[in-house]
Amino acid sequence: MGKQSTRLKPEPVLVPADESLARRAVLGATIGNILEFYDFGTYSFFAIQIGQAFFPASDPFASLMLSLATFGAGFVTRPIGAIVLGSYSDRAGRRPAMTASFVLMSAAILVLALTPSYGTIGAAAPLLVIVARLVQGFALGGEVGPTTAYLLEAAPAEGRGLAVSFQPASQQIAATAGALVGEILSLTMTSEALNAYGWRIALLLGAVTLPFGFWLRSGLPETLHRPQTPAPGVHPVRRLPATRRIMSLGFVVLASCTIITYVTGYMTTYALNTLQVSAPLAFGTTLVSNTVGIAAALLGGWLADRAGRRHIMIWPQIAALLMTYPVFLWISESRSAVALLGGLGALTLIGTIPYSAFYVSMAEGLPKNIRGGAFAIIYAFAIAIFGGTAQPVVTWLIYLTGSALAPAWYMLIASAAGLLAMLMMPETAPLKINSAVNKQSTL
């Protein structure tokens, strides 16, 4: 027994001096996050085709709504996954929670990609698809909280904003990859082939990368037990009322971010169904906005490390609020490639920046012993309530009003609510807090 025990390798744990290891840890966590979000989000790009395969109906609107409702089913189990896997990450570590999430997502994406259509196996087809979406939701519910906590804890205090910004950036990368796959398939396949099996190719492309993602995740060092190295004057809130306030404000901001993200992700379906543009332009719209979103997310984190969290949350959010209606008015009236690509791209650029600053502010404000679970639960409930309903609500609003401006109205309400919550968020940036402490000491 003694000989066996000496062969056991110690658990790799990050320490403050491990800067190169921290960079590899951030990269590993980000790549795993990209793969999971690609697998979850690709469904939305092919909602029309999946609806025809698994939810055939005489009315195309009814088929699309059933498909979108199944997309929303993936959000029902997000809170359950957040509670189970998020709390697990605070007890056992970030790495085992992230690995468990990845394994569950892997199984679900294979079921989605390989399930025969309704015409082949009847009612069993939509049932299998719904079960797979529920498992995906559970897995992704336990992904964001532990991963965000991991990114924060793996980074030096002065670089937390940029490190944590890889969380929203990785989501944008995943969405961009999905849109790029959709664009390529729409350009190289006939409409009949795309509807019949093209969407399965997109899902299987995500599935083939899963072994690499599992290998990457299982080798990450742990950060839960890493010694705390906060910058002077930076301390997460520990009083229960203050923690609850941070969590409440965080829920509102995440709800706002969720609505905007999923309405933007709906632009492919919106461009096809409402604006009646070509499939390549529809997929290109999402591709361009998501590509811009990657740069904007990283820029937001970088700026948050230098100008503070609050400034980078508030001012771009105000600009995005003022831009939303004019951009959608331009898109709905011209229905041109310039309006779709340029207008939506500019709105995404400005509107993505504040949420990177929020991510790090929220994570910094939570105590480490509840950070993974608390962030996961808040995120999952915001996503479950507002993300799972965003696309069906917009589809219903367009159908009810007959107005192509319906997405703008919904985004305006969400942006305004997010701005109010951001105004009440405390400053957590080491740069700003240290500056305030130094000013007080000189008085």
Tab-separated table of C-alpha atoms in Angstrom:
chain	number	residue	atom	x	y	z
A	1	MET	CA	0.000	0.000	0.000
A	2	GLY	CA	2.835	2.349	0.889
A	3	LYS	CA	4.469	1.906	-2.497
A	4	GLN	CA	1.183	2.563	-4.284
A	5	SER	CA	0.596	5.789	-2.378
A	6	THR	CA	3.990	7.180	-3.346
A	7	ARG	CA	3.153	6.773	-7.005
A	8	LEU	CA	0.104	9.002	-6.814
A	9	LYS	CA	0.736	12.369	-8.448
A	10	PRO	CA	-0.345	15.375	-6.361
A	11	GLU	CA	-3.350	17.316	-7.611
A	12	PRO	CA	-2.058	20.226	-9.751
A	13	VAL	CA	-3.101	23.445	-8.044
A	14	LEU	CA	-2.361	26.927	-9.326
A	15	VAL	CA	-0.210	29.130	-7.130
A	16	PRO	CA	0.400	32.871	-7.575
A	17	ALA	CA	3.710	32.353	-9.423
A	18	ASP	CA	2.250	30.038	-12.082
A	19	GLU	CA	1.659	32.730	-14.720
A	20	SER	CA	2.385	30.499	-17.711
A	21	LEU	CA	0.266	27.732	-16.191
A	22	ALA	CA	-2.523	30.264	-15.619
A	23	ARG	CA	-2.486	31.185	-19.296
A	24	ARG	CA	-2.773	27.528	-20.294
A	25	ALA	CA	-5.570	27.027	-17.764
A	26	VAL	CA	-7.546	29.952	-19.189
A	27	LEU	CA	-7.021	28.636	-22.715
A	28	GLY	CA	-8.125	25.135	-21.738
A	29	ALA	CA	-11.265	26.337	-19.966
A	30	THR	CA	-12.153	28.610	-22.872
A	31	ILE	CA	-11.820	25.939	-25.550
A	32	GLY	CA	-14.034	23.573	-23.571
A	33	ASN	CA	-16.581	26.356	-23.181
A	34	ILE	CA	-16.557	27.008	-26.931
A	35	LEU	CA	-17.288	23.384	-27.723
A	36	GLU	CA	-20.185	23.190	-25.265
A	37	PHE	CA	-21.820	26.404	-26.454
A	38	TYR	CA	-21.405	25.393	-30.101
A	39	ASP	CA	-23.237	22.153	-29.428
A	40	PHE	CA	-26.034	23.907	-27.533
A	41	GLY	CA	-26.478	26.911	-29.803
A	42	THR	CA	-26.242	25.322	-33.251
A	43	TYR	CA	-29.827	24.137	-32.782
A	44	SER	CA	-31.101	27.708	-33.061
A	45	PHE	CA	-29.416	28.266	-36.452
A	46	PHE	CA	-31.295	25.297	-37.887
A	47	ALA	CA	-34.599	25.753	-36.055
A	48	ILE	CA	-36.580	25.711	-39.315
A	49	GLN	CA	-34.928	22.528	-40.628
A	50	ILE	CA	-35.139	20.741	-37.266
A	51	GLY	CA	-38.801	21.714	-36.993
A	52	GLN	CA	-39.505	20.133	-40.366
A	53	ALA	CA	-37.627	16.946	-39.429
A	54	PHE	CA	-39.078	16.327	-35.972
A	55	PHE	CA	-42.202	18.498	-35.732
A	56	PRO	CA	-44.018	18.291	-39.081
A	57	ALA	CA	-47.167	20.395	-39.287
A	58	SER	CA	-49.433	21.712	-42.023
A	59	ASP	CA	-48.711	25.274	-40.868
A	60	PRO	CA	-45.013	26.272	-41.182
A	61	PHE	CA	-45.496	28.739	-38.296
A	62	ALA	CA	-46.699	25.916	-36.028
A	63	SER	CA	-43.724	23.735	-37.001
A	64	LEU	CA	-41.278	26.559	-36.272
A	65	MET	CA	-42.918	27.339	-32.928
A	66	LEU	CA	-42.712	23.672	-31.880
A	67	SER	CA	-39.034	23.627	-32.837
A	68	LEU	CA	-38.364	26.837	-30.905
A	69	ALA	CA	-40.296	25.500	-27.918
A	70	THR	CA	-37.993	22.467	-27.917
A	71	PHE	CA	-35.030	24.839	-28.092
A	72	GLY	CA	-36.551	26.490	-25.026
A	73	ALA	CA	-36.854	23.114	-23.279
A	74	GLY	CA	-33.086	23.157	-22.989
A	75	PHE	CA	-33.463	26.078	-20.603
A	76	VAL	CA	-35.866	24.303	-18.229
A	77	THR	CA	-33.106	22.140	-16.762
A	78	ARG	CA	-30.472	24.893	-16.713
A	79	PRO	CA	-31.292	25.884	-13.097
A	80	ILE	CA	-31.153	22.241	-11.971
A	81	GLY	CA	-27.742	21.796	-13.568
A	82	ALA	CA	-26.602	25.079	-12.028
A	83	ILE	CA	-27.631	24.005	-8.532
A	84	VAL	CA	-26.158	20.496	-8.812
A	85	LEU	CA	-22.941	21.144	-10.747
A	86	GLY	CA	-22.400	24.711	-9.517
A	87	SER	CA	-22.563	23.646	-5.875
A	88	TYR	CA	-20.375	20.638	-6.716
A	89	SER	CA	-17.728	23.022	-8.066
A	90	ASP	CA	-17.660	24.884	-4.727
A	91	ARG	CA	-17.181	21.611	-2.825
A	92	ALA	CA	-15.070	19.352	-5.018
A	93	GLY	CA	-13.439	21.836	-7.380
A	94	ARG	CA	-13.974	23.677	-10.637
A	95	ARG	CA	-12.311	21.043	-12.830
A	96	PRO	CA	-14.485	18.011	-11.919
A	97	ALA	CA	-17.654	20.085	-12.341
A	98	MET	CA	-16.555	21.365	-15.748
A	99	THR	CA	-15.569	17.853	-16.851
A	100	ALA	CA	-18.928	16.376	-15.780
A	101	SER	CA	-20.741	19.102	-17.695
A	102	PHE	CA	-18.711	18.345	-20.804
A	103	VAL	CA	-19.421	14.603	-20.703
A	104	LEU	CA	-23.180	15.189	-20.436
A	105	MET	CA	-23.135	17.649	-23.330
A	106	SER	CA	-21.215	15.131	-25.441
A	107	ALA	CA	-23.846	12.435	-24.967
A	108	ALA	CA	-26.720	14.819	-25.729
A	109	ILE	CA	-25.272	16.194	-28.966
A	110	LEU	CA	-24.771	12.676	-30.330
A	111	VAL	CA	-28.413	11.828	-29.616
A	112	LEU	CA	-29.578	14.990	-31.390
A	113	ALA	CA	-27.408	14.386	-34.432
A	114	LEU	CA	-28.289	10.710	-34.861
A	115	THR	CA	-32.007	10.590	-34.007
A	116	PRO	CA	-34.070	9.552	-37.069
A	117	SER	CA	-36.761	11.935	-38.287
A	118	TYR	CA	-40.462	11.862	-37.409
A	119	GLY	CA	-41.192	10.238	-40.735
A	120	THR	CA	-38.945	7.291	-39.809
A	121	ILE	CA	-39.743	6.505	-36.155
A	122	GLY	CA	-42.823	8.623	-35.481
A	123	ALA	CA	-43.474	10.200	-32.083
A	124	ALA	CA	-40.272	8.705	-30.623
A	125	ALA	CA	-38.258	11.248	-32.659
A	126	PRO	CA	-39.502	14.441	-30.983
A	127	LEU	CA	-39.391	12.713	-27.582
A	128	LEU	CA	-35.719	11.822	-28.021
A	129	VAL	CA	-34.949	15.353	-29.194
A	130	ILE	CA	-36.675	16.871	-26.162
A	131	VAL	CA	-34.801	14.545	-23.767
A	132	ALA	CA	-31.492	15.437	-25.437
A	133	ARG	CA	-32.260	19.154	-25.099
A	134	LEU	CA	-33.091	18.685	-21.413
A	135	VAL	CA	-29.731	16.970	-20.839
A	136	GLN	CA	-27.967	19.731	-22.770
A	137	GLY	CA	-29.650	22.329	-20.588
A	138	PHE	CA	-28.590	20.540	-17.399
A	139	ALA	CA	-24.990	20.322	-18.642
A	140	LEU	CA	-24.773	23.960	-19.721
A	141	GLY	CA	-26.429	25.104	-16.499
A	142	GLY	CA	-23.420	23.712	-14.653
A	143	GLU	CA	-20.904	25.128	-17.105
A	144	VAL	CA	-20.980	28.922	-16.858
A	145	GLY	CA	-20.631	29.383	-13.084
A	146	PRO	CA	-17.677	27.033	-12.522
A	147	THR	CA	-15.951	28.227	-15.702
A	148	THR	CA	-16.335	31.919	-14.808
A	149	ALA	CA	-15.045	31.236	-11.289
A	150	TYR	CA	-12.163	29.266	-12.783
A	151	LEU	CA	-11.174	32.055	-15.188
A	152	LEU	CA	-11.247	34.637	-12.387
A	153	GLU	CA	-9.227	32.509	-9.983
A	154	ALA	CA	-6.637	31.487	-12.580
A	155	ALA	CA	-5.821	35.102	-13.509
A	156	PRO	CA	-3.707	37.724	-11.722
A	157	ALA	CA	-5.726	40.472	-10.027
A	158	GLU	CA	-4.762	43.097	-12.614
A	159	GLY	CA	-5.815	40.863	-15.526
A	160	ARG	CA	-9.100	39.435	-14.276
A	161	GLY	CA	-11.254	41.492	-16.618
A	162	LEU	CA	-9.542	40.181	-19.740
A	163	ALA	CA	-9.443	36.608	-18.406
A	164	VAL	CA	-13.130	36.533	-17.497
A	165	SER	CA	-14.056	38.185	-20.795
A	166	PHE	CA	-13.107	34.907	-22.454
A	167	GLN	CA	-16.369	33.546	-21.003
A	168	PRO	CA	-18.680	35.757	-23.136
A	169	ALA	CA	-16.108	35.760	-25.953
A	170	SER	CA	-16.091	31.966	-26.066
A	171	GLN	CA	-19.880	32.004	-26.367
A	172	GLN	CA	-19.567	34.390	-29.305
A	173	ILE	CA	-16.863	32.192	-30.862
A	174	ALA	CA	-19.183	29.194	-30.572
A	175	ALA	CA	-22.055	31.136	-32.137
A	176	THR	CA	-19.733	32.368	-34.908
A	177	ALA	CA	-18.590	28.817	-35.626
A	178	GLY	CA	-22.220	27.705	-35.826
A	179	ALA	CA	-23.115	30.559	-38.167
A	180	LEU	CA	-20.025	29.896	-40.299
A	181	VAL	CA	-20.963	26.236	-40.646
A	182	GLY	CA	-24.499	27.280	-41.577
A	183	GLU	CA	-23.163	29.761	-44.138
A	184	ILE	CA	-20.911	27.160	-45.765
A	185	LEU	CA	-23.649	24.530	-45.850
A	186	SER	CA	-26.190	26.974	-47.290
A	187	LEU	CA	-23.745	27.934	-50.060
A	188	THR	CA	-22.668	24.386	-50.943
A	189	MET	CA	-25.921	22.437	-50.548
A	190	THR	CA	-29.313	22.654	-52.154
A	191	SER	CA	-32.269	23.704	-50.021
A	192	GLU	CA	-33.590	20.144	-50.105
A	193	ALA	CA	-30.290	18.680	-48.904
A	194	LEU	CA	-29.912	21.326	-46.199
A	195	ASN	CA	-33.401	20.557	-44.903
A	196	ALA	CA	-32.911	16.797	-45.106
A	197	TYR	CA	-29.482	16.273	-43.551
A	198	GLY	CA	-27.370	19.460	-43.687
A	199	TRP	CA	-28.231	20.385	-40.124
A	200	ARG	CA	-27.062	16.937	-38.956
A	201	ILE	CA	-23.638	17.633	-40.463
A	202	ALA	CA	-23.425	20.826	-38.409
A	203	LEU	CA	-24.194	18.924	-35.195
A	204	LEU	CA	-21.780	16.097	-35.987
A	205	LEU	CA	-18.964	18.588	-36.614
A	206	GLY	CA	-19.330	19.584	-32.970
A	207	ALA	CA	-19.462	15.971	-31.862
A	208	VAL	CA	-16.155	14.988	-33.491
A	209	THR	CA	-14.251	17.538	-31.397
A	210	LEU	CA	-15.605	16.208	-28.091
A	211	PRO	CA	-12.780	13.727	-27.321
A	212	PHE	CA	-10.267	16.578	-27.642
A	213	GLY	CA	-12.341	18.750	-25.330
A	214	PHE	CA	-12.620	16.002	-22.723
A	215	TRP	CA	-8.854	15.420	-22.796
A	216	LEU	CA	-8.253	19.148	-22.419
A	217	ARG	CA	-10.638	19.558	-19.491
A	218	SER	CA	-9.440	16.509	-17.568
A	219	GLY	CA	-5.879	17.874	-17.490
A	220	LEU	CA	-6.647	21.361	-16.141
A	221	PRO	CA	-5.095	22.411	-12.814
A	222	GLU	CA	-7.495	23.191	-9.968
A	223	THR	CA	-8.090	26.760	-8.732
A	224	LEU	CA	-10.556	26.240	-5.867
A	225	HIS	CA	-7.709	25.653	-3.407
A	226	ARG	CA	-5.429	28.274	-4.864
A	227	PRO	CA	-4.254	30.792	-2.216
A	228	GLN	CA	-6.210	34.009	-2.412
A	229	THR	CA	-4.155	36.833	-3.930
A	230	PRO	CA	-6.457	39.840	-4.109
A	231	ALA	CA	-5.063	43.256	-4.813
A	232	PRO	CA	-4.944	45.588	-1.793
A	233	GLY	CA	-8.379	46.909	-0.983
A	234	VAL	CA	-10.233	44.361	-3.118
A	235	HIS	CA	-12.444	42.021	-1.130
A	236	PRO	CA	-15.593	40.146	-2.164
A	237	VAL	CA	-18.646	41.095	-0.122
A	238	ARG	CA	-19.188	38.698	2.784
A	239	ARG	CA	-22.241	40.153	4.532
A	240	LEU	CA	-25.401	38.339	3.532
A	241	PRO	CA	-27.442	41.485	2.626
A	242	ALA	CA	-24.626	42.789	0.418
A	243	THR	CA	-24.232	39.413	-1.261
A	244	ARG	CA	-27.969	39.214	-1.906
A	245	ARG	CA	-27.915	42.698	-3.419
A	246	ILE	CA	-25.092	41.723	-5.785
A	247	MET	CA	-26.985	38.586	-6.768
A	248	SER	CA	-30.251	40.481	-7.358
A	249	LEU	CA	-28.599	43.113	-9.530
A	250	GLY	CA	-26.698	40.385	-11.331
A	251	PHE	CA	-29.929	38.599	-12.161
A	252	VAL	CA	-31.367	41.724	-13.799
A	253	VAL	CA	-28.207	42.369	-15.840
A	254	LEU	CA	-27.981	38.733	-16.911
A	255	ALA	CA	-31.659	38.765	-17.907
A	256	SER	CA	-30.975	41.847	-20.036
A	257	CYS	CA	-27.868	40.271	-21.570
A	258	THR	CA	-29.740	37.020	-22.224
A	259	ILE	CA	-32.612	38.670	-24.090
A	260	ILE	CA	-30.252	40.729	-26.245
A	261	THR	CA	-28.004	37.733	-26.980
A	262	TYR	CA	-30.815	35.394	-27.965
A	263	VAL	CA	-32.694	37.992	-29.998
A	264	THR	CA	-29.430	38.670	-31.853
A	265	GLY	CA	-28.946	34.913	-32.277
A	266	TYR	CA	-32.446	34.776	-33.769
A	267	MET	CA	-31.384	37.037	-36.641
A	268	THR	CA	-30.839	34.113	-39.027
A	269	THR	CA	-34.432	32.924	-38.609
A	270	TYR	CA	-35.677	36.543	-38.534
A	271	ALA	CA	-33.882	37.387	-41.779
A	272	LEU	CA	-35.237	34.267	-43.502
A	273	ASN	CA	-38.823	34.295	-42.233
A	274	THR	CA	-39.608	37.979	-41.673
A	275	LEU	CA	-37.322	39.863	-44.054
A	276	GLN	CA	-37.404	37.136	-46.720
A	277	VAL	CA	-33.726	37.511	-47.650
A	278	SER	CA	-31.522	34.772	-49.118
A	279	ALA	CA	-30.125	31.999	-46.899
A	280	PRO	CA	-26.467	33.034	-47.417
A	281	LEU	CA	-27.254	36.612	-46.351
A	282	ALA	CA	-29.275	35.379	-43.375
A	283	PHE	CA	-26.445	33.186	-42.085
A	284	GLY	CA	-23.942	35.930	-42.969
A	285	THR	CA	-25.807	38.395	-40.737
A	286	THR	CA	-25.320	36.225	-37.677
A	287	LEU	CA	-21.765	35.393	-38.710
A	288	VAL	CA	-20.749	39.051	-38.940
A	289	SER	CA	-22.460	40.121	-35.709
A	290	ASN	CA	-20.939	37.225	-33.775
A	291	THR	CA	-17.465	37.856	-35.172
A	292	VAL	CA	-17.721	41.476	-34.080
A	293	GLY	CA	-19.017	40.255	-30.716
A	294	ILE	CA	-15.838	38.243	-30.079
A	295	ALA	CA	-13.643	41.324	-30.451
A	296	ALA	CA	-16.084	43.451	-28.440
A	297	ALA	CA	-16.183	40.966	-25.555
A	298	LEU	CA	-12.395	40.861	-25.260
A	299	LEU	CA	-12.181	44.643	-25.663
A	300	GLY	CA	-14.704	45.077	-22.856
A	301	GLY	CA	-12.641	42.917	-20.494
A	302	TRP	CA	-9.410	44.693	-21.432
A	303	LEU	CA	-10.970	48.120	-20.890
A	304	ALA	CA	-12.505	47.003	-17.578
A	305	ASP	CA	-8.999	46.267	-16.255
A	306	ARG	CA	-7.895	49.786	-17.132
A	307	ALA	CA	-10.903	52.077	-16.749
A	308	GLY	CA	-12.877	50.211	-14.092
A	309	ARG	CA	-15.911	47.965	-14.257
A	310	ARG	CA	-18.648	50.601	-13.855
A	311	HIS	CA	-17.516	52.986	-16.612
A	312	ILE	CA	-17.244	50.156	-19.127
A	313	MET	CA	-20.635	48.809	-18.120
A	314	ILE	CA	-22.603	52.043	-18.139
A	315	TRP	CA	-21.479	54.224	-21.062
A	316	PRO	CA	-21.525	51.589	-23.840
A	317	GLN	CA	-24.887	50.381	-22.515
A	318	ILE	CA	-26.325	53.886	-22.916
A	319	ALA	CA	-24.963	54.071	-26.467
A	320	ALA	CA	-26.462	50.672	-27.366
A	321	LEU	CA	-29.814	51.713	-25.915
A	322	LEU	CA	-29.877	54.795	-28.160
A	323	MET	CA	-28.806	52.821	-31.259
A	324	THR	CA	-31.255	49.902	-31.095
A	325	TYR	CA	-34.410	51.389	-32.617
A	326	PRO	CA	-32.701	53.332	-35.462
A	327	VAL	CA	-30.708	50.251	-36.481
A	328	PHE	CA	-33.778	48.001	-36.635
A	329	LEU	CA	-35.749	50.695	-38.465
A	330	TRP	CA	-32.986	50.859	-41.074
A	331	ILE	CA	-32.923	47.053	-41.378
A	332	SER	CA	-36.704	46.645	-41.668
A	333	GLU	CA	-37.103	49.404	-44.266
A	334	SER	CA	-34.122	48.679	-46.521
A	335	ARG	CA	-33.739	44.895	-46.001
A	336	SER	CA	-30.328	45.281	-47.593
A	337	ALA	CA	-27.049	43.520	-46.922
A	338	VAL	CA	-25.475	46.809	-45.827
A	339	ALA	CA	-28.169	47.387	-43.194
A	340	LEU	CA	-28.173	43.801	-41.942
A	341	LEU	CA	-24.408	43.376	-41.812
A	342	GLY	CA	-23.348	46.917	-40.969
A	343	GLY	CA	-26.198	47.968	-38.706
A	344	LEU	CA	-26.374	44.797	-36.663
A	345	GLY	CA	-22.570	44.585	-36.559
A	346	ALA	CA	-22.260	48.107	-35.117
A	347	LEU	CA	-24.996	47.446	-32.557
A	348	THR	CA	-23.311	44.205	-31.487
A	349	LEU	CA	-19.933	45.938	-31.163
A	350	ILE	CA	-21.227	48.576	-28.757
A	351	GLY	CA	-23.751	46.364	-26.989
A	352	THR	CA	-21.342	43.528	-26.116
A	353	ILE	CA	-18.688	45.626	-24.359
A	354	PRO	CA	-20.592	46.316	-21.091
A	355	TYR	CA	-21.374	42.671	-20.360
A	356	SER	CA	-17.714	41.624	-20.199
A	357	ALA	CA	-17.178	44.228	-17.494
A	358	PHE	CA	-20.255	42.941	-15.723
A	359	TYR	CA	-19.090	39.312	-15.762
A	360	VAL	CA	-15.884	40.109	-13.890
A	361	SER	CA	-17.610	42.562	-11.544
A	362	MET	CA	-20.186	39.943	-10.601
A	363	ALA	CA	-17.592	37.200	-10.066
A	364	GLU	CA	-15.343	39.493	-8.001
A	365	GLY	CA	-18.255	40.511	-5.814
A	366	LEU	CA	-19.108	36.942	-4.755
A	367	PRO	CA	-17.249	35.097	-1.964
A	368	LYS	CA	-15.056	32.283	-3.277
A	369	ASN	CA	-16.798	29.556	-1.291
A	370	ILE	CA	-20.094	30.188	-3.123
A	371	ARG	CA	-18.810	31.808	-6.334
A	372	GLY	CA	-19.250	28.874	-8.724
A	373	GLY	CA	-22.695	27.872	-7.465
A	374	ALA	CA	-24.088	31.386	-6.981
A	375	PHE	CA	-22.969	32.616	-10.409
A	376	ALA	CA	-24.277	29.436	-12.042
A	377	ILE	CA	-27.687	29.648	-10.357
A	378	ILE	CA	-28.238	33.342	-11.123
A	379	TYR	CA	-27.126	32.851	-14.720
A	380	ALA	CA	-29.232	29.721	-15.189
A	381	PHE	CA	-32.436	31.235	-13.829
A	382	ALA	CA	-31.991	34.369	-15.933
A	383	ILE	CA	-31.332	32.227	-18.995
A	384	ALA	CA	-34.173	29.787	-18.252
A	385	ILE	CA	-36.761	32.530	-17.854
A	386	PHE	CA	-35.648	34.966	-20.524
A	387	GLY	CA	-33.372	33.007	-22.877
A	388	GLY	CA	-35.702	30.089	-23.386
A	389	THR	CA	-38.602	32.414	-24.144
A	390	ALA	CA	-36.826	35.161	-26.121
A	391	GLN	CA	-37.075	33.638	-29.586
A	392	PRO	CA	-40.657	32.312	-29.255
A	393	VAL	CA	-41.726	35.689	-27.803
A	394	VAL	CA	-40.161	37.616	-30.698
A	395	THR	CA	-41.678	35.208	-33.230
A	396	TRP	CA	-45.078	35.617	-31.590
A	397	LEU	CA	-44.762	39.432	-31.444
A	398	ILE	CA	-43.892	39.595	-35.144
A	399	TYR	CA	-46.797	37.270	-35.964
A	400	LEU	CA	-49.224	39.246	-33.765
A	401	THR	CA	-48.253	42.762	-34.850
A	402	GLY	CA	-47.011	42.097	-38.356
A	403	SER	CA	-44.144	44.503	-37.591
A	404	ALA	CA	-40.516	43.753	-38.366
A	405	LEU	CA	-39.590	46.131	-35.514
A	406	ALA	CA	-40.842	43.777	-32.789
A	407	PRO	CA	-37.298	42.565	-31.902
A	408	ALA	CA	-36.234	46.179	-31.310
A	409	TRP	CA	-39.022	46.783	-28.793
A	410	TYR	CA	-38.054	43.733	-26.777
A	411	MET	CA	-34.353	44.636	-26.869
A	412	LEU	CA	-35.066	48.212	-25.782
A	413	ILE	CA	-36.901	47.073	-22.650
A	414	ALA	CA	-34.100	44.622	-21.821
A	415	SER	CA	-31.348	47.222	-22.362
A	416	ALA	CA	-33.080	49.786	-20.146
A	417	ALA	CA	-33.507	47.276	-17.297
A	418	GLY	CA	-29.867	46.217	-17.590
A	419	LEU	CA	-28.681	49.829	-17.492
A	420	LEU	CA	-30.602	50.564	-14.276
A	421	ALA	CA	-29.035	47.533	-12.572
A	422	MET	CA	-25.552	48.449	-13.817
A	423	LEU	CA	-25.904	51.914	-12.298
A	424	MET	CA	-26.367	50.272	-8.884
A	425	MET	CA	-23.463	47.808	-9.193
A	426	PRO	CA	-20.411	48.571	-6.998
A	427	GLU	CA	-16.947	49.155	-8.420
A	428	THR	CA	-14.702	46.102	-7.957
A	429	ALA	CA	-11.721	46.899	-10.209
A	430	PRO	CA	-8.383	46.792	-8.319
A	431	LEU	CA	-7.208	49.873	-10.235
A	432	LYS	CA	-10.151	51.992	-9.102
A	433	ILE	CA	-10.246	50.729	-5.531
A	434	ASN	CA	-6.517	51.198	-5.046
A	435	SER	CA	-6.801	54.730	-6.424
A	436	ALA	CA	-9.603	55.519	-3.979
A	437	VAL	CA	-7.612	54.037	-1.064
A	438	ASN	CA	-4.522	56.088	-2.004
A	439	LYS	CA	-6.558	59.302	-2.189
A	440	GLN	CA	-8.034	58.687	1.249
A	441	SER	CA	-4.588	57.974	2.723
A	442	THR	CA	-3.230	61.302	1.455
A	443	LEU	CA	-6.043	63.344	3.016
